[in-house]
Coordinates of C-alpha atoms and ligand atoms in Angstrom, one line a residue:
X1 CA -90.1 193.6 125.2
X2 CA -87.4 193.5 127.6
X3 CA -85.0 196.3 128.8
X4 CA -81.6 195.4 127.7
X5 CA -80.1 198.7 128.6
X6 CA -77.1 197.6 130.9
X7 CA -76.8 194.7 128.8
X8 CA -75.9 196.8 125.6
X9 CA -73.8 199.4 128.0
X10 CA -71.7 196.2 129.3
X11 CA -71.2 195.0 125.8
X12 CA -69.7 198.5 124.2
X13 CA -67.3 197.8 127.3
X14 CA -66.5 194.7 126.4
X15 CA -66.2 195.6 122.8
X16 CA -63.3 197.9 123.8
X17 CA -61.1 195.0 125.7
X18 CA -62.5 191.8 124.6
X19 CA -62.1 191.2 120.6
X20 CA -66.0 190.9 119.3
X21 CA -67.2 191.5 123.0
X22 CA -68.5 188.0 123.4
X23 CA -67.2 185.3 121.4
X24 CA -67.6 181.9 120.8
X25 CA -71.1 180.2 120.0
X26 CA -72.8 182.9 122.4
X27 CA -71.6 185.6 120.0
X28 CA -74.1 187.9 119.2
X29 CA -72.6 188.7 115.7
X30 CA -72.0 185.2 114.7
X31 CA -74.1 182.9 117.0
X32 CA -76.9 184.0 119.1
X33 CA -79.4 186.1 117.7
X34 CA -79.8 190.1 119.5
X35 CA -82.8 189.4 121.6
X36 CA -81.2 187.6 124.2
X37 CA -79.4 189.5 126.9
X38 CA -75.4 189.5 126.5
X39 CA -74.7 189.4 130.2
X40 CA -76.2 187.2 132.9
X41 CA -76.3 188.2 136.6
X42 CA -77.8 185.4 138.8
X43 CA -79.3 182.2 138.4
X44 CA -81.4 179.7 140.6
X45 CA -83.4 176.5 139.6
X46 CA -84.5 177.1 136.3
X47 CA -84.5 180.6 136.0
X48 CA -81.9 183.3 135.8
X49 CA -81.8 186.9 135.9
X50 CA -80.0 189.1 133.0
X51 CA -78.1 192.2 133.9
X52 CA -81.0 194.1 133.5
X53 CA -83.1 192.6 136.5
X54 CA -85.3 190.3 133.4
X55 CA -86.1 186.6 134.6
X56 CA -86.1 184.1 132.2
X57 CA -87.3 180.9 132.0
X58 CA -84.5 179.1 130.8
X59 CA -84.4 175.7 128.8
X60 CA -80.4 176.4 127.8
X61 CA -79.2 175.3 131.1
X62 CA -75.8 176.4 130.9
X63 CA -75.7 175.2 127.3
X64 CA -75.8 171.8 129.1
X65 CA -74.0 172.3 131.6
X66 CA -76.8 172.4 134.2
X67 CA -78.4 169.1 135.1
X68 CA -80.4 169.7 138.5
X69 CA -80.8 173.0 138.6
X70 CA -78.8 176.6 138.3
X71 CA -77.4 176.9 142.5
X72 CA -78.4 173.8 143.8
X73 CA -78.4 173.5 147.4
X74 CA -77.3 170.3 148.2
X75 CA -74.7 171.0 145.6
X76 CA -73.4 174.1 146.9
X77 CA -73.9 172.8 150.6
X78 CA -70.8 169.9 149.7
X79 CA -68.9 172.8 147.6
X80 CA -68.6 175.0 150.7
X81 CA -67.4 172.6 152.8
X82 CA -64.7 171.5 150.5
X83 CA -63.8 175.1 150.1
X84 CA -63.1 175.2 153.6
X85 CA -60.6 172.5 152.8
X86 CA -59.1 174.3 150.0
X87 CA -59.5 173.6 146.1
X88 CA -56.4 173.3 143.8
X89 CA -53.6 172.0 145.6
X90 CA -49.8 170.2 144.3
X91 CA -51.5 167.2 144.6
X92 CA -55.0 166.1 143.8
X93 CA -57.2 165.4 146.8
X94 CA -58.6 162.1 147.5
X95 CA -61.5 163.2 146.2
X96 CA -60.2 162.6 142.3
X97 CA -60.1 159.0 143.4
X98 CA -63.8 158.3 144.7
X99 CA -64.7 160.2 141.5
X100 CA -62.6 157.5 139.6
X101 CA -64.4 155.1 141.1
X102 CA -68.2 156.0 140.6
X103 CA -67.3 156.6 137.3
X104 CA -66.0 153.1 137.0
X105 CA -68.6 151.8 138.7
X106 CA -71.4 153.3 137.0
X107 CA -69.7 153.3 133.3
X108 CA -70.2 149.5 132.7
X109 CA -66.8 149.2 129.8
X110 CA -64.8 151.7 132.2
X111 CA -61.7 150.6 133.8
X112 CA -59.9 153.7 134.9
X113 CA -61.1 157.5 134.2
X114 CA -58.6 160.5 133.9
X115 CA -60.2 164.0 134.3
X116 CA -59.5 167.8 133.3
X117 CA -61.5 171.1 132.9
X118 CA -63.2 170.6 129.5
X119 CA -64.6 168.5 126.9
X120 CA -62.1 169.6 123.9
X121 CA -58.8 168.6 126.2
X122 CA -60.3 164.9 126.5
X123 CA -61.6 165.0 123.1
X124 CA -58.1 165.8 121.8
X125 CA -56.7 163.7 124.5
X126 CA -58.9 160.6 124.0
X127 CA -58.0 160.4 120.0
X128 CA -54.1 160.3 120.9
X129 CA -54.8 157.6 122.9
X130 CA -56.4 155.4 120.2
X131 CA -53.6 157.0 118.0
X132 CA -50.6 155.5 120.9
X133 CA -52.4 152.1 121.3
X134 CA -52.7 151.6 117.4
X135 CA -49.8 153.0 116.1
X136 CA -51.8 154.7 113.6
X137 CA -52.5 158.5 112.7
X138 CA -56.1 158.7 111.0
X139 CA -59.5 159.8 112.7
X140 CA -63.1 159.0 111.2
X141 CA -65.7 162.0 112.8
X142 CA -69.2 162.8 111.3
X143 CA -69.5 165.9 108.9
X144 CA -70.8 168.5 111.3
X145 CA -70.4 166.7 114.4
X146 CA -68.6 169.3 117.2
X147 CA -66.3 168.2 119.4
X148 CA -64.4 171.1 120.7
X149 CA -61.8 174.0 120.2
X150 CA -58.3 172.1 118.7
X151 CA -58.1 172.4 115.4
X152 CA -58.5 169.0 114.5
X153 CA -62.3 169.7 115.1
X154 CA -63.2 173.1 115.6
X155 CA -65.9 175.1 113.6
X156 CA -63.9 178.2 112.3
X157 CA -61.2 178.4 109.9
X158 CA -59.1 180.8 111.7
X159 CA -55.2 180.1 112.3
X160 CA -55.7 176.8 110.9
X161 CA -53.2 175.0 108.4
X162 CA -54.4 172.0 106.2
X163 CA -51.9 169.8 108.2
X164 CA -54.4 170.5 111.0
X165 CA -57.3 168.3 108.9
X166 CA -54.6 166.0 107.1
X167 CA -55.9 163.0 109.5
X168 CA -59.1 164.0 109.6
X169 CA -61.6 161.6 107.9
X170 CA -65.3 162.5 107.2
X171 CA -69.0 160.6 106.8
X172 CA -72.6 161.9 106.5
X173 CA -74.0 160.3 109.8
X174 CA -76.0 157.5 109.2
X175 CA -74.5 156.9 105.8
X176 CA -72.9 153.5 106.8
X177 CA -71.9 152.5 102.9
X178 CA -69.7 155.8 102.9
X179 CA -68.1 155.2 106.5
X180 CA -67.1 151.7 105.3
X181 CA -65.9 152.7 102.0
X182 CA -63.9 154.9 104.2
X183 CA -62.5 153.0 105.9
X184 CA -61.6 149.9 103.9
X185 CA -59.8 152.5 101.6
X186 CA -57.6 153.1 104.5
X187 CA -56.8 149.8 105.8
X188 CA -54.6 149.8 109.0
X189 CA -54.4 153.3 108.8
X190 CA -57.2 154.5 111.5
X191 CA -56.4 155.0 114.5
X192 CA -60.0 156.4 116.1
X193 CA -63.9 156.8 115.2
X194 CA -65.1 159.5 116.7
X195 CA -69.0 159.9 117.7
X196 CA -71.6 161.3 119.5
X197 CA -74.2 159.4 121.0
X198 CA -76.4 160.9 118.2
X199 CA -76.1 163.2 115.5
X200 CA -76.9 167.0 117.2
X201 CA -75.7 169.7 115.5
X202 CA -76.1 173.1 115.4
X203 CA -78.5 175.1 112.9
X204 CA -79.5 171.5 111.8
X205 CA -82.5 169.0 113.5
X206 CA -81.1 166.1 115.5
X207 CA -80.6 162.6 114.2
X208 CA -81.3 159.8 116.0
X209 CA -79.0 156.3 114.7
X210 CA -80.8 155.1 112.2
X211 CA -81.5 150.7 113.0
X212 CA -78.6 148.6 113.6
X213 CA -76.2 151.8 113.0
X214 CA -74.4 151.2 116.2
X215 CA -73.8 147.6 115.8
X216 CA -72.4 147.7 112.3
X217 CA -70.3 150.7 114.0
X218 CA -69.1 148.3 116.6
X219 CA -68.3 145.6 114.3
X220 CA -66.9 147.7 112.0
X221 CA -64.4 148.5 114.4
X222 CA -63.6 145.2 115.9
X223 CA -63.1 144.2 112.2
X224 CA -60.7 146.9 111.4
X225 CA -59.1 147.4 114.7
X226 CA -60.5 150.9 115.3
X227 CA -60.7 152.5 118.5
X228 CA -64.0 153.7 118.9
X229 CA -64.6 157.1 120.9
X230 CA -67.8 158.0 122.0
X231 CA -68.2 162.2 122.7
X232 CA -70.6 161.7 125.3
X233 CA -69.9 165.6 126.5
X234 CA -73.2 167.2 125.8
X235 CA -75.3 164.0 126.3
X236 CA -73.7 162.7 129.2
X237 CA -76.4 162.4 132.3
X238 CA -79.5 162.9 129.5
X239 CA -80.0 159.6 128.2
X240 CA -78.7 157.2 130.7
X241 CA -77.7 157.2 134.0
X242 CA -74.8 154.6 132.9
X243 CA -73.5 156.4 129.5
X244 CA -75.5 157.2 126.3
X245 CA -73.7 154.1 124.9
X246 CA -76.4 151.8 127.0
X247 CA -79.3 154.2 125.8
X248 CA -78.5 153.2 122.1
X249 CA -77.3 150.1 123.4
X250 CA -73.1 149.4 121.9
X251 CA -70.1 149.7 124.2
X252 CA -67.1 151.9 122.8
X253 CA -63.5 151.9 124.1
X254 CA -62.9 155.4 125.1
X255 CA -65.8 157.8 126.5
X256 CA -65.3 161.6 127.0
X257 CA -68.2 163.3 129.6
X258 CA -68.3 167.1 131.2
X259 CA -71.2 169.7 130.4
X260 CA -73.5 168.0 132.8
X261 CA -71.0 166.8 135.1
X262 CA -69.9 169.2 137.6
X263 CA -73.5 170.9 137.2
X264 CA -71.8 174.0 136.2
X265 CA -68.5 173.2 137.7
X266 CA -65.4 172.9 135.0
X267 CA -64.5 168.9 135.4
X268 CA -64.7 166.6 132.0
X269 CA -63.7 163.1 132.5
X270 CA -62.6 160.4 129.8
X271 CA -63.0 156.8 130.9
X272 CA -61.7 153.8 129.0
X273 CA -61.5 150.0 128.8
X274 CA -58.6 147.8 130.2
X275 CA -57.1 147.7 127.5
X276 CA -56.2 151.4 126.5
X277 CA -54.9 151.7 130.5
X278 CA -51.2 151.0 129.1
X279 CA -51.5 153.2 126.2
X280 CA -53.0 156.0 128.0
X281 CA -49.9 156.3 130.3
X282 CA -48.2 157.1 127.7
X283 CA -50.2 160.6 126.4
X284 CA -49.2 163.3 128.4
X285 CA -52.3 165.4 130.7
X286 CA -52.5 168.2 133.0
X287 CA -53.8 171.3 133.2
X288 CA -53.5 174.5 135.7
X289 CA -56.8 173.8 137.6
X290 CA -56.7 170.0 136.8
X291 CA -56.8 168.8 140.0
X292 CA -59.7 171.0 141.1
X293 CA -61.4 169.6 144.1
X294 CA -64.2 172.0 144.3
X295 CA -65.5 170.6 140.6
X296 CA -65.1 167.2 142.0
X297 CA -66.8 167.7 145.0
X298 CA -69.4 168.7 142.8
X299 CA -68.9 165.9 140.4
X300 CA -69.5 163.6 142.9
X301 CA -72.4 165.6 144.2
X302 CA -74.2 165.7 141.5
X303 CA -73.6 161.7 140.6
X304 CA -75.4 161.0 143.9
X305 CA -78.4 163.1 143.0
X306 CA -78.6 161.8 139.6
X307 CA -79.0 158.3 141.0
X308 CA -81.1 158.9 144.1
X309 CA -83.3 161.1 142.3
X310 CA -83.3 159.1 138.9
X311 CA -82.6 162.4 136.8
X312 CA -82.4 160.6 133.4
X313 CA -86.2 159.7 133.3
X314 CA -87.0 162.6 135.2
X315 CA -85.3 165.4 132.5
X316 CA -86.9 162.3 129.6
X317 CA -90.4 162.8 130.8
X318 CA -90.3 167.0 132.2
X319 CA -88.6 167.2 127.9
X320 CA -91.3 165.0 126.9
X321 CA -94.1 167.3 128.6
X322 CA -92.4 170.6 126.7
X323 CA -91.8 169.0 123.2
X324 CA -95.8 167.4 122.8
X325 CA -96.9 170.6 124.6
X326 CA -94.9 172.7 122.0
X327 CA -96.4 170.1 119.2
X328 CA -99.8 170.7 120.0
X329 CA -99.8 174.1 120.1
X330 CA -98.1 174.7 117.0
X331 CA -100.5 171.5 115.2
X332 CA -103.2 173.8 116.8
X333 CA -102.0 176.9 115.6
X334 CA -101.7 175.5 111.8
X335 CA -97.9 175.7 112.4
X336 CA -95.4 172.8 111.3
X337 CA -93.0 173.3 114.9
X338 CA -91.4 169.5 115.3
X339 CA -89.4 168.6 118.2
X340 CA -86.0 166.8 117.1
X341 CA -83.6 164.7 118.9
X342 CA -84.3 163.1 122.3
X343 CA -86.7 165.2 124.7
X344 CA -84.5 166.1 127.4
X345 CA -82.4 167.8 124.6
X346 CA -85.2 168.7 121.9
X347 CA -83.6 170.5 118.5
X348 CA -86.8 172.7 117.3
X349 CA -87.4 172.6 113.6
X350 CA -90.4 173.7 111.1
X351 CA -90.3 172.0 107.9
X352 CA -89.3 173.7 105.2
X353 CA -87.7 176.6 107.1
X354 CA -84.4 176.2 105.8
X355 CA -83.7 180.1 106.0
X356 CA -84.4 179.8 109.4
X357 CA -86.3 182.7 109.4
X358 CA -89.5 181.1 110.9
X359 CA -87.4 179.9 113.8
X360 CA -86.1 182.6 114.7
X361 CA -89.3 184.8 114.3
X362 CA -90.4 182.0 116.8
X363 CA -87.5 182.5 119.3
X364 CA -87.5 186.3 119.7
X365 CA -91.6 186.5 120.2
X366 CA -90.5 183.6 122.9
X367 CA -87.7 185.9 124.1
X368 CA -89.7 188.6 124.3
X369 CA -92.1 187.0 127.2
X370 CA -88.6 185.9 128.8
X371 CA -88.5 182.3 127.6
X372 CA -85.6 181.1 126.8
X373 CA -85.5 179.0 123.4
X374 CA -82.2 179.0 121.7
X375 CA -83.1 179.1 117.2
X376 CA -80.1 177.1 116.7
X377 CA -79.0 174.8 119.1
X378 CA -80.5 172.0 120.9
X379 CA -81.8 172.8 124.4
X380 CA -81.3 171.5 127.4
X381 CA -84.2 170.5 130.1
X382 CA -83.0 169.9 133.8
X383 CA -84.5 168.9 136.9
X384 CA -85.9 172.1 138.1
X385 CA -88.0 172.4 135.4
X386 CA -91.5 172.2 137.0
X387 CA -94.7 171.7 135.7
X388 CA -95.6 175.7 135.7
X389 CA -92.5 176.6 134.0
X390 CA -92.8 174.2 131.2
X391 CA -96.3 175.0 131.2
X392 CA -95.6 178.5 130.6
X393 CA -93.6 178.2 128.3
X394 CA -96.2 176.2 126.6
X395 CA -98.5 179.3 126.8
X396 CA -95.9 181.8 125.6
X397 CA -95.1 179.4 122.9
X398 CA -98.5 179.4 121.6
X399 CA -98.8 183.2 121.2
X400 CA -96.1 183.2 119.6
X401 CA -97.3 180.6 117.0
X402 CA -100.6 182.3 116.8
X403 CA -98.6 185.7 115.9
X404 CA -96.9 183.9 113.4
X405 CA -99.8 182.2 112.0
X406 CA -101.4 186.3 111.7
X407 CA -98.4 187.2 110.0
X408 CA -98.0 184.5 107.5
X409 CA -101.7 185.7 106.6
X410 CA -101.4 189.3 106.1
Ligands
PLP501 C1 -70.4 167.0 121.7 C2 -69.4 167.9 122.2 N1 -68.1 167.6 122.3 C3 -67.2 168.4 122.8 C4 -67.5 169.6 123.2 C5 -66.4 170.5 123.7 O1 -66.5 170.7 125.1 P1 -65.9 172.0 125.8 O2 -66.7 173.1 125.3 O3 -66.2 171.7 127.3 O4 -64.5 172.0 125.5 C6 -68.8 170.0 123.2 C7 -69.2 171.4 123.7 O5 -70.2 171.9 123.4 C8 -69.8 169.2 122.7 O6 -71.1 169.6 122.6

């Protein structure tokens, strides 16, 4: 078991001046379970340190955030020496501009890209767009898809009026009858679909687009005049090096990135096609730390690695060598553990557990040996993650499964 002493001491502080101490999906009251330290002190590669000197092997990377490694040298080599330079300024560095331009490069529909510090302001951004270039108010998002903090989209129901959802549209992913139901019911009235690459949300195993899905989508929305938006924030940098979009193989009109980005620096960036360049002049964007030159030194940084190093099937294949690792053990052990979504961001799921007790039985006896495996939420593999440390994990994983296995006899 690990200490947590100075964890639990820092969160009665926190209690007293921050409202719930942590909040948010890392919550320990509403979101992550009590086993897992509160309060992080270090990181490297892919391990960190909690507050109370524990390491972890971690397979959260930053929820994401982390594609090539907590501290990364060559990263944190470029950072400096732009900090030497200086970071926010009046005006953005010239930096924002070669950013544009890999981004336009690499992103095969991109003509422009705009940028800011998080996913939810290009989320919220990107839809007004679609809204100024069509002239119409409605959005089409999945049931349980996230896409950030507005309240358009967000998870809770506090502060919220029902104005806040009156444009809001709904569909089961997957369920293409509904979507088109939807929209031919409201003709020339929406403005935006909104999707993930995917269908990952959390408490819930990942769904991959079932056949053809993305080119009715796609046709759908040349057929009804529909912007389509792909939320490629928590993919982006997992499943292709070019944009999720070519991993499922469709092209949308507006694309929204960040998590994986800045490898732990705050940048997101929304590209779009020629056509929304006009239309996105017209939405207003800035932001405090908008112009940021440290994330987009790191931005850039990272883009480099990811190409000279080809991260994508590097993260695939290391995700690949945890999820049939985990299979196996758990097939071994008489456990049903399955591996949802794509590898280099597995969902974990046993059948039937839809108290999600089992999972997080199997979490906290993880935990416990100081591996990292989120019950609810799909994890995140990056390119530190050796062979030893997913190998480990393997083993701990396999205890665990075997303690389970005890206890579902006795
Ligand atoms: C798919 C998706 N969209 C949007 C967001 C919002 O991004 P941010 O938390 O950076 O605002 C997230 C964050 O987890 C996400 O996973």
């Amino acid at each position: 078991m690990k200490e947590r002493i100075q964890s639990d001491q820092i969160f009665q502080r926190a209690l007293k001046v921050i409202p719930g101490g942590i909040y948010g999906h890392v919550s320990p009251v509403t979101g992550l379970p009590r086993h897992f330290p509160h309060f992080c002190e270090r990181a490297k590669g892919c391990r960190f340190e909690d507050v109370d000197g524990n390491e972890w092997i971690d397979f959260m990377c930053g929820f994401g955030a982390i594609l090539h490694g907590y501290n990364h040298p060559e990263i944190e080599e470029a950072v400096s020496l732009q900090r030497e330079k200086g970071m926010v300024f009046n005006q953005p560095s010239p930096l924002m501009v070669d950013l544009a331009e890999t981004l336009v490069e690499r992103i095969d529909f991109a003509d422009w890209a705009v940028f800011a510090k998080n996913g939810s302001d290009l989320t919220t951004w990107a839809i007004r767009v679609a809204r100024e270039s069509t002239g119409r108010p409605l959005v089409i998002k999945a049931k349980g898809a996230y896409h950030g903090v507005d309240s358009w989209c967000d998870p809770g129901h506090g502060g919220r009026i029902p104005d806040d959802r009156a444009s809001i549209l709904e569909f089961d992913w997957n369920d293409l009858e509904a979507l088109t139901d939807l929209i031919s019911k409201n003709k020339d009235k929406v403005a935006a679909l909104i999707l993930t690459p995917y269908h990952h949300p959390a408490f819930a195993p990942s769904e991959l687009p079932a056949d053809g899905f993305w080119q009715e989508i796609e046709s759908l929305c040349a057929r009804y005049g529909i912007q389509l938006v792909l939320d490629d924030v928590r993919c982006g940098g997992r499943l292709h090096a070019g944009g999720s979009h070519r991993h499922f193989d469709f092209t949308p009109d507006l694309a929204v990135y960040s998590k994986a980005l800045g490898n732990g620096y705050a940048i997101s960036a929304c590209v779009g096609n020629g056509s929304l360049r006009k239309p996105s002049m017209e939405v207003f964007l800035t932001g405090s730390c908008w112009n940021d030159a440290l994330a987009m030194t790191a931005a850039l940084k990272s883009l480099e690695l990811s190409a000279r190093d080809d991260m994508v099937s590097g993260v695939l294949e290391k995700g690949s060598r945890l999820c049939d690792g985990l299979e196996r053990v758990s097939k071994d052990r008489g456990q049903s553990l399955r591996m949802t979504g794509p590898t280099s961001m597995p969902y974990p799921w046993f059948d039937g557990d839809d108290s999600l007790f089992e999972i997080q039985r199997f979490c906290q006896l993880c935990a416990d040996e100081g591996i990292y495996f989120h019950p609810h939420h799909n994890w995140f593999l990056s390119n530190a993650h050796d062979t030893e440390s997913i190998d480990q994990a393997i083993a701990v994983a396999d205890k665990a499964l075997e303690q389970m296995s005890a206890e579902d006899e006795s």
